[in-house]
Tab-separated table of C-alpha atoms in Angstrom:
chain	number	residue	atom	x	y	z
A	1	ALA	CA	-103.813	44.516	-22.372
A	2	GLU	CA	-102.766	41.641	-24.450
A	3	GLY	CA	-99.073	40.870	-24.148
A	4	GLU	CA	-98.666	42.833	-20.933
A	5	ILE	CA	-97.543	41.307	-17.664
A	6	GLN	CA	-100.519	41.113	-15.384
A	7	GLU	CA	-99.029	39.443	-12.358
A	8	VAL	CA	-95.630	38.295	-11.078
A	9	VAL	CA	-95.332	35.330	-8.750
A	10	LEU	CA	-92.082	35.021	-6.838
A	11	VAL	CA	-91.091	31.755	-5.241
A	12	HIS	CA	-88.056	31.672	-2.986
A	13	GLU	CA	-86.436	29.059	-0.815
A	14	ASP	CA	-84.053	29.591	2.090
A	15	ILE	CA	-80.903	27.642	1.172
A	16	THR	CA	-78.720	29.032	3.936
A	17	ASP	CA	-78.516	25.667	5.670
A	18	GLN	CA	-77.718	23.947	2.387
A	19	ARG	CA	-74.905	26.370	1.591
A	20	GLU	CA	-73.501	26.108	5.092
A	21	ALA	CA	-73.588	22.304	4.837
A	22	GLU	CA	-71.806	22.503	1.487
A	23	GLN	CA	-69.150	24.743	2.953
A	24	GLU	CA	-68.682	22.358	5.898
A	25	ARG	CA	-68.381	19.447	3.483
A	26	ARG	CA	-65.715	21.282	1.475
A	27	LYS	CA	-63.813	22.134	4.647
A	28	ALA	CA	-63.931	18.493	5.770
A	29	GLU	CA	-62.718	17.330	2.361
A	30	GLU	CA	-59.880	19.860	2.405
A	31	LYS	CA	-58.933	18.785	5.936
A	32	TYR	CA	-58.971	15.109	4.944
A	33	ARG	CA	-56.969	15.875	1.796
A	34	SER	CA	-54.384	17.797	3.834
A	35	ILE	CA	-54.055	14.921	6.307
A	36	PHE	CA	-53.854	12.395	3.470
A	37	GLU	CA	-51.215	14.346	1.544
A	38	ASN	CA	-49.057	15.401	4.505
A	39	ALA	CA	-49.258	12.408	6.817
A	40	VAL	CA	-45.963	10.864	7.931
A	41	GLU	CA	-47.512	7.396	7.819
A	42	GLY	CA	-48.506	5.675	4.596
A	43	ILE	CA	-52.267	5.658	3.939
A	44	PHE	CA	-53.793	3.220	1.449
A	45	GLN	CA	-56.872	1.529	0.035
A	46	THR	CA	-56.619	-1.769	-1.843
A	47	THR	CA	-58.868	-4.265	-3.532
A	48	LEU	CA	-59.315	-7.761	-2.144
A	49	GLU	CA	-57.190	-9.050	-5.044
A	50	GLY	CA	-54.276	-6.905	-3.951
A	51	GLN	CA	-54.277	-3.831	-6.169
A	52	PHE	CA	-53.880	-0.295	-4.850
A	53	LEU	CA	-56.893	1.993	-5.215
A	54	THR	CA	-55.348	4.976	-3.443
A	55	ALA	CA	-52.056	5.758	-1.732
A	56	ASN	CA	-50.678	8.936	-0.233
A	57	PRO	CA	-47.237	10.471	-0.909
A	58	ALA	CA	-45.739	8.969	2.281
A	59	MET	CA	-46.784	5.508	1.096
A	60	ALA	CA	-45.100	6.079	-2.259
A	61	ARG	CA	-41.877	7.360	-0.659
A	62	MET	CA	-41.796	4.397	1.703
A	63	PHE	CA	-41.512	2.067	-1.301
A	64	GLY	CA	-39.111	4.277	-3.249
A	65	TYR	CA	-41.531	5.800	-5.764
A	66	GLU	CA	-41.620	9.443	-6.782
A	67	SER	CA	-45.388	9.781	-6.521
A	68	PRO	CA	-48.552	7.863	-5.617
A	69	GLU	CA	-49.395	7.713	-9.320
A	70	GLU	CA	-46.125	5.923	-10.086
A	71	LEU	CA	-46.773	3.454	-7.258
A	72	LEU	CA	-50.306	2.675	-8.423
A	73	GLU	CA	-49.138	2.202	-11.997
A	74	ALA	CA	-46.180	-0.036	-11.068
A	75	ILE	CA	-47.859	-2.328	-8.507
A	76	SER	CA	-50.681	-4.474	-9.862
A	77	ASN	CA	-50.325	-7.365	-7.383
A	78	ILE	CA	-49.276	-6.457	-3.843
A	79	ARG	CA	-48.737	-10.058	-2.766
A	80	ASP	CA	-46.397	-11.047	-5.573
A	81	GLN	CA	-44.608	-7.722	-6.060
A	82	LEU	CA	-44.201	-6.395	-2.525
A	83	TYR	CA	-44.187	-9.258	-0.018
A	84	VAL	CA	-40.819	-10.819	0.845
A	85	ASP	CA	-42.601	-13.623	2.705
A	86	LEU	CA	-45.757	-14.624	0.830
A	87	GLY	CA	-46.997	-16.439	3.914
A	88	ARG	CA	-47.432	-13.109	5.701
A	89	ARG	CA	-49.968	-12.010	3.075
A	90	GLU	CA	-51.972	-15.162	3.699
A	91	GLU	CA	-51.751	-14.471	7.435
A	92	PHE	CA	-52.955	-10.895	6.792
A	93	TYR	CA	-55.994	-12.283	4.898
A	94	ARG	CA	-56.689	-14.813	7.648
A	95	VAL	CA	-56.590	-12.309	10.517
A	96	ALA	CA	-58.564	-9.639	8.627
A	97	SER	CA	-61.225	-12.181	7.614
A	98	ARG	CA	-61.557	-13.438	11.174
A	99	ASP	CA	-61.424	-10.128	13.076
A	100	GLY	CA	-62.274	-7.556	10.441
A	101	PHE	CA	-58.993	-5.730	11.077
A	102	VAL	CA	-55.274	-6.116	11.737
A	103	SER	CA	-53.294	-4.068	14.257
A	104	GLY	CA	-49.518	-3.708	14.523
A	105	PHE	CA	-49.122	-6.352	11.799
A	106	GLU	CA	-45.414	-6.455	10.879
A	107	ILE	CA	-44.556	-7.126	7.229
A	108	HIS	CA	-41.266	-7.352	5.342
A	109	LEU	CA	-41.773	-5.705	1.926
A	110	ARG	CA	-39.762	-4.892	-1.203
A	111	ARG	CA	-38.944	-1.398	-2.437
A	112	LYS	CA	-38.653	-0.214	-6.018
A	113	ASP	CA	-34.837	-0.510	-6.011
A	114	GLY	CA	-34.900	-4.084	-4.716
A	115	SER	CA	-34.029	-3.216	-1.104
A	116	SER	CA	-36.495	-4.068	1.642
A	117	VAL	CA	-38.486	-2.195	4.242
A	118	TRP	CA	-40.199	-3.362	7.425
A	119	VAL	CA	-43.632	-1.836	8.101
A	120	SER	CA	-46.250	-2.091	10.825
A	121	ALA	CA	-49.763	-2.110	9.348
A	122	ASN	CA	-53.051	-1.097	10.907
A	123	ALA	CA	-55.918	-1.851	8.539
A	124	ARG	CA	-59.590	-2.753	8.445
A	125	ALA	CA	-61.622	-4.798	6.025
A	126	VAL	CA	-64.052	-2.954	3.721
A	127	TYR	CA	-67.329	-4.781	3.057
A	128	ASP	CA	-69.640	-4.632	0.031
A	129	ALA	CA	-73.445	-4.500	0.085
A	130	GLY	CA	-73.592	-8.270	0.398
A	131	GLY	CA	-71.444	-8.312	3.528
A	132	GLU	CA	-68.379	-9.729	1.772
A	133	ILE	CA	-64.900	-8.244	2.053
A	134	SER	CA	-64.151	-6.128	-0.996
A	135	GLY	CA	-60.848	-4.610	0.070
A	136	TYR	CA	-58.765	-3.069	2.827
A	137	GLU	CA	-57.859	0.409	3.999
A	138	GLY	CA	-55.479	1.603	6.632
A	139	THR	CA	-52.029	2.935	7.460
A	140	VAL	CA	-48.467	1.629	7.531
A	141	GLU	CA	-45.471	2.864	9.532
A	142	ASP	CA	-41.841	2.316	8.540
A	143	ILE	CA	-40.212	0.326	11.378
A	144	THR	CA	-37.040	-0.668	9.509
A	145	GLU	CA	-34.700	1.094	11.940
A	146	ARG	CA	-36.417	-0.486	14.907
A	147	LYS	CA	-36.116	-3.964	13.362
A	148	ARG	CA	-32.423	-3.364	12.674
A	149	ALA	CA	-31.926	-2.278	16.260
A	150	GLU	CA	-33.751	-5.379	17.516
A	151	GLU	CA	-31.543	-7.599	15.355
A	152	ALA	CA	-28.435	-5.799	16.607
A	153	LEU	CA	-29.696	-6.307	20.156
A	154	ARG	CA	-30.155	-10.033	19.554
A	155	GLU	CA	-26.601	-10.222	18.235
A	156	ILE	CA	-25.313	-8.353	21.293
A	157	ARG	CA	-27.123	-10.743	23.632
A	158	GLU	CA	-25.761	-13.737	21.754
A	159	ALA	CA	-22.269	-12.241	21.976
A	160	GLU	CA	-22.803	-11.769	25.731
A	161	ARG	CA	-23.813	-15.424	26.119
A	162	ARG	CA	-20.783	-16.592	24.135
A	163	ARG	CA	-18.496	-14.365	26.230
A	164	ILE	CA	-19.892	-15.757	29.476
A	165	ALA	CA	-19.517	-19.336	28.218
A	166	ARG	CA	-15.951	-18.627	27.084
A	167	GLU	CA	-14.973	-17.045	30.391
A	168	LEU	CA	-16.499	-19.911	32.369
A	169	HIS	CA	-14.594	-22.439	30.248
A	170	ASP	CA	-11.291	-20.615	29.803
A	171	VAL	CA	-10.988	-18.995	33.232
A	172	VAL	CA	-13.240	-20.523	35.873
A	173	LEU	CA	-12.987	-24.129	34.721
A	174	GLN	CA	-9.223	-23.882	34.253
A	175	ASP	CA	-8.712	-22.409	37.712
A	176	LEU	CA	-10.907	-25.073	39.311
A	177	ALA	CA	-9.063	-27.812	37.427
A	178	TYR	CA	-5.720	-26.361	38.549
A	179	ALA	CA	-6.874	-26.171	42.181
A	180	LEU	CA	-8.067	-29.780	42.079
A	181	GLN	CA	-4.835	-31.054	40.527
A	182	SER	CA	-2.795	-29.019	43.019
A	183	MET	CA	-4.702	-30.549	45.922
A	184	GLN	CA	-4.017	-34.002	44.549
A	185	VAL	CA	-0.305	-33.160	44.252
A	186	LEU	CA	-0.314	-31.730	47.753
A	187	LYS	CA	-1.833	-34.946	49.087
A	188	ARG	CA	1.065	-36.981	47.642
A	189	MET	CA	3.799	-34.654	48.878
A	190	PRO	CA	6.037	-36.209	51.555
A	191	ASP	CA	5.954	-35.065	55.136
A	192	GLY	CA	8.180	-32.081	55.755
A	193	ALA	CA	7.896	-30.752	52.185
A	194	ASP	CA	7.184	-27.037	51.701
A	195	ARG	CA	3.497	-26.931	50.947
A	196	ALA	CA	2.997	-23.186	51.411
A	197	SER	CA	3.603	-22.140	47.797
A	198	GLU	CA	1.298	-24.864	46.495
A	199	THR	CA	-1.401	-23.822	48.956
A	200	ASP	CA	-1.020	-20.149	47.971
A	201	GLY	CA	-1.513	-21.092	44.314
A	202	GLN	CA	-4.675	-23.003	45.175
A	203	ILE	CA	-6.065	-20.036	47.108
A	204	GLU	CA	-5.385	-17.616	44.248
A	205	ALA	CA	-6.931	-19.997	41.688
A	206	LEU	CA	-10.048	-20.460	43.821
A	207	LYS	CA	-10.342	-16.694	44.324
A	208	ARG	CA	-10.256	-16.184	40.546
A	209	ALA	CA	-12.821	-18.950	40.049
A	210	VAL	CA	-15.147	-17.453	42.647
A	211	GLY	CA	-14.783	-14.032	41.016
A	212	GLY	CA	-15.514	-15.476	37.594
A	213	LEU	CA	-18.606	-17.309	38.832
A	214	ARG	CA	-19.805	-14.161	40.599
A	215	ASP	CA	-19.455	-12.137	37.385
A	216	ALA	CA	-21.298	-14.817	35.400
A	217	ILE	CA	-24.139	-14.835	37.926
A	218	TYR	CA	-24.233	-11.037	37.731
A	219	ASP	CA	-24.460	-11.110	33.921
A	220	LEU	CA	-27.142	-13.811	33.872
A	221	ARG	CA	-29.204	-12.493	36.755
A	222	LEU	CA	-31.573	-10.425	34.614
A	223	GLU	CA	-32.912	-13.447	32.746
A	224	GLY	CA	-35.453	-13.862	35.560
A	225	GLU	CA	-36.219	-10.155	36.043
A	226	ARG	CA	-38.825	-9.640	33.302
A	227	GLU	CA	-41.836	-9.530	35.605
A	228	ARG	CA	-40.213	-7.683	38.492
A	229	PRO	CA	-40.956	-3.949	38.821
A	230	LEU	CA	-38.182	-1.749	37.462
A	231	ILE	CA	-37.467	-0.239	40.888
A	232	ARG	CA	-37.051	-3.666	42.515
A	233	ALA	CA	-34.812	-4.900	39.698
A	234	VAL	CA	-32.545	-1.826	39.912
A	235	GLU	CA	-32.419	-2.183	43.707
A	236	SER	CA	-31.295	-5.794	43.225
A	237	ILE	CA	-28.553	-4.820	40.757
A	238	VAL	CA	-27.274	-2.024	43.011
A	239	ALA	CA	-27.276	-4.358	46.029
A	240	LEU	CA	-25.318	-6.972	44.088
A	241	ASN	CA	-22.731	-4.353	43.103
A	242	ARG	CA	-22.342	-3.427	46.753
A	243	GLN	CA	-21.432	-7.036	47.455
A	244	ILE	CA	-18.919	-7.498	44.654
A	245	GLY	CA	-17.646	-3.951	44.103
A	246	GLU	CA	-14.834	-3.809	46.635
A	247	GLY	CA	-13.651	-0.293	47.380
A	248	CYS	CA	-16.643	1.446	45.775
A	249	GLU	CA	-19.799	2.699	47.473
A	250	PHE	CA	-22.993	2.235	45.433
A	251	GLU	CA	-26.106	4.308	46.144
A	252	LEU	CA	-29.636	4.307	44.679
A	253	ILE	CA	-31.850	7.406	44.747
A	254	VAL	CA	-35.513	7.102	43.660
A	255	ASP	CA	-37.251	10.448	43.225
A	256	GLU	CA	-40.680	10.897	44.797
A	257	GLY	CA	-43.472	9.976	42.408
A	258	PHE	CA	-41.410	7.570	40.323
A	259	PRO	CA	-43.914	5.055	38.859
A	260	ALA	CA	-43.881	1.677	40.578
A	261	GLU	CA	-45.824	-0.161	37.843
A	262	ILE	CA	-43.014	-0.345	35.255
A	263	SER	CA	-42.107	-3.954	34.472
A	264	GLY	CA	-41.800	-6.354	31.558
A	265	PRO	CA	-39.302	-6.629	28.691
A	266	ALA	CA	-38.937	-2.885	28.066
A	267	GLY	CA	-38.119	-2.300	31.731
A	268	VAL	CA	-35.546	-5.096	31.606
A	269	GLU	CA	-33.687	-3.251	28.832
A	270	VAL	CA	-33.397	-0.206	31.107
A	271	VAL	CA	-32.077	-2.421	33.906
A	272	ARG	CA	-29.524	-3.936	31.502
A	273	VAL	CA	-28.240	-0.439	30.737
A	274	VAL	CA	-27.871	0.203	34.478
A	275	GLN	CA	-26.186	-3.182	34.876
A	276	GLU	CA	-23.655	-2.514	32.113
A	277	ALA	CA	-22.937	1.009	33.368
A	278	LEU	CA	-22.269	-0.271	36.900
A	279	ALA	CA	-20.103	-3.101	35.541
A	280	ASN	CA	-18.003	-0.449	33.785
A	281	VAL	CA	-17.725	1.462	37.073
A	282	ARG	CA	-16.462	-1.655	38.880
A	283	ARG	CA	-14.087	-2.873	36.208
A	284	HIS	CA	-12.639	0.286	34.707
A	285	SER	CA	-13.337	3.504	36.602
A	286	GLY	CA	-11.472	3.108	39.892
A	287	ALA	CA	-14.341	5.072	41.452
A	288	GLY	CA	-14.936	5.367	45.172
A	289	ARG	CA	-18.614	6.193	44.765
A	290	ALA	CA	-21.333	5.622	42.182
A	291	VAL	CA	-24.934	6.887	42.340
A	292	VAL	CA	-27.937	5.596	40.376
A	293	THR	CA	-30.883	8.019	40.227
A	294	LEU	CA	-34.389	7.188	38.962
A	295	GLY	CA	-36.746	10.067	38.164
A	296	MET	CA	-39.517	11.217	35.854
A	297	VAL	CA	-40.196	14.543	34.135
A	298	ASP	CA	-42.915	15.388	31.577
A	299	GLY	CA	-43.836	11.789	30.845
A	300	GLU	CA	-40.240	10.635	30.465
A	301	VAL	CA	-38.413	8.215	32.740
A	302	LEU	CA	-34.914	9.479	33.565
A	303	VAL	CA	-32.072	7.234	34.707
A	304	GLU	CA	-28.655	8.581	35.679
A	305	ILE	CA	-25.534	6.635	36.667
A	306	GLU	CA	-22.727	8.897	37.865
A	307	ASP	CA	-19.345	8.003	39.364
A	308	ASP	CA	-16.280	9.873	40.653
A	309	GLY	CA	-13.747	7.665	38.883
A	310	ARG	CA	-10.978	8.376	36.416
A	311	GLY	CA	-13.352	9.279	33.554
A	312	PHE	CA	-12.209	9.242	29.947
A	313	GLY	CA	-10.884	11.584	27.307
A	314	PRO	CA	-12.330	12.432	23.866
A	315	GLU	CA	-9.958	9.984	22.182
A	316	THR	CA	-11.260	7.008	24.175
A	317	ALA	CA	-12.728	4.322	21.910
A	318	TYR	CA	-16.198	2.979	22.695
A	319	GLY	CA	-16.276	-0.706	23.591
A	320	MET	CA	-18.910	-3.399	23.260
A	321	GLY	CA	-20.504	-2.367	26.564
A	322	LEU	CA	-21.396	1.143	25.425
A	323	THR	CA	-22.423	-0.131	21.987
A	324	GLY	CA	-24.803	-2.557	23.683
A	325	MET	CA	-26.278	0.208	25.825
A	326	ARG	CA	-26.870	2.410	22.779
A	327	GLU	CA	-28.586	-0.422	20.881
A	328	ARG	CA	-30.875	-1.165	23.825
A	329	VAL	CA	-31.890	2.478	24.126
A	330	LEU	CA	-32.473	2.724	20.369
A	331	VAL	CA	-34.930	-0.190	20.558
A	332	LEU	CA	-36.838	1.715	23.247
A	333	GLY	CA	-36.903	4.900	21.168
A	334	GLY	CA	-35.039	6.722	23.928
A	335	ARG	CA	-31.880	8.795	24.206
A	336	LEU	CA	-28.560	7.939	25.822
A	337	GLU	CA	-25.873	10.457	26.775
A	338	VAL	CA	-22.437	9.471	28.051
A	339	GLU	CA	-20.209	12.201	29.423
A	340	GLY	CA	-16.763	11.818	30.914
A	341	ARG	CA	-13.778	13.923	31.879
A	342	GLU	CA	-10.410	12.536	32.821
A	343	GLY	CA	-9.901	12.588	36.563
A	344	VAL	CA	-13.468	13.752	37.235
A	345	GLY	CA	-15.730	10.777	36.503
A	346	THR	CA	-18.383	9.551	34.115
A	347	ARG	CA	-22.092	10.257	33.779
A	348	VAL	CA	-24.500	7.996	31.870
A	349	PHE	CA	-27.921	9.564	31.306
A	350	LEU	CA	-30.909	7.727	29.811
A	351	ARG	CA	-34.384	9.010	29.024
A	352	VAL	CA	-37.309	6.923	27.722
A	353	ARG	CA	-41.013	7.741	27.375
A	354	LEU	CA	-43.069	6.262	30.210
A	355	ALA	CA	-45.634	4.991	27.679
A	356	VAL	CA	-42.936	2.785	26.110
A	357	LEU	CA	-42.024	1.209	29.445
A	358	THR	CA	-45.646	0.583	30.442
A	359	GLY	CA	-46.571	-0.997	27.108
A	360	GLY	CA	-48.444	1.952	25.606
A	361	GLU	CA	-45.975	2.489	22.757
A	362	ALA	CA	-43.199	0.841	20.727
A	363	GLY	CA	-42.820	-2.716	19.568
A	364	ASP	CA	-43.003	-6.029	21.336
A	365	LEU	CA	-39.633	-6.786	22.885
A	366	SER	CA	-40.596	-10.154	24.284
A	367	ASN	CA	-38.659	-12.096	21.677
A	368	THR	CA	-35.630	-9.849	21.385
């Protein structure tokens, strides 16, 4: 009849795959958003002209801003507003244009309050449809503490060089000059004069000079150790202490499986810690025995220097030697423990990730 439904045609489409794909897309977006919002490193996107497009909360905090929105609103020109050294921005452009990316690119930048922050950037160039660079995206890590530690380490090394020069001039050179003058006096003394006291003075002066030269050689010896394996360098330092450490027995124990491939500037810093610890044993502890142990557990290199000397009490002030050791370990991202008890001895314990010592992590120490 007219107006009545005669036939119904149903058309259906299976959209299960579409809905599942949509759900997967949402999950991926939520995962990315969680990573972006909660990452410890700063994450950013910028235009080629140097304006932020996006930044995560860690990026904002790194520069002293309360939120990414405040950062994006405040910074309209990254080069002029953030870079301490404008030449580094030009270098960033040059490397990114040539290679399409930058890796471990260190930059000194300004914070909101006028203070500065050192960052290490990993970024890639973003290209438009025409194949031209339209911007950059990547991550930055705050390395301010590491840079401070490296600067402190440079100052410590310079202080060490000045100390060695001063001791050579004020002690060794003076003793040698005295011995020479005494010999000249002795040569002019008449026959029958008592020369014994003059000769004794010469012998004592020459002994002091030899000791001073030996200590200087000991302190400078590591300058040529950069390419030697860590084990060989520590063996050399222990052997040298056996020669000059009268009255103290020095022993080296290397645990089975200790990696033989460790070398380079990071390994040298570990050897310097061993060197300073053994120098303290010789000069201050009065120990009869000192043991250096090299081991590895769970991807960490362990170094222990233990002696049976006089130890120290809780009121003992830390000197330049221990300060230097702590700064070296800080640069390596490791941990240093120093324990001592009066009349019992001292234990110095160092742990550093193997990846740092083999070049897999941390900064370049070649210029420190």
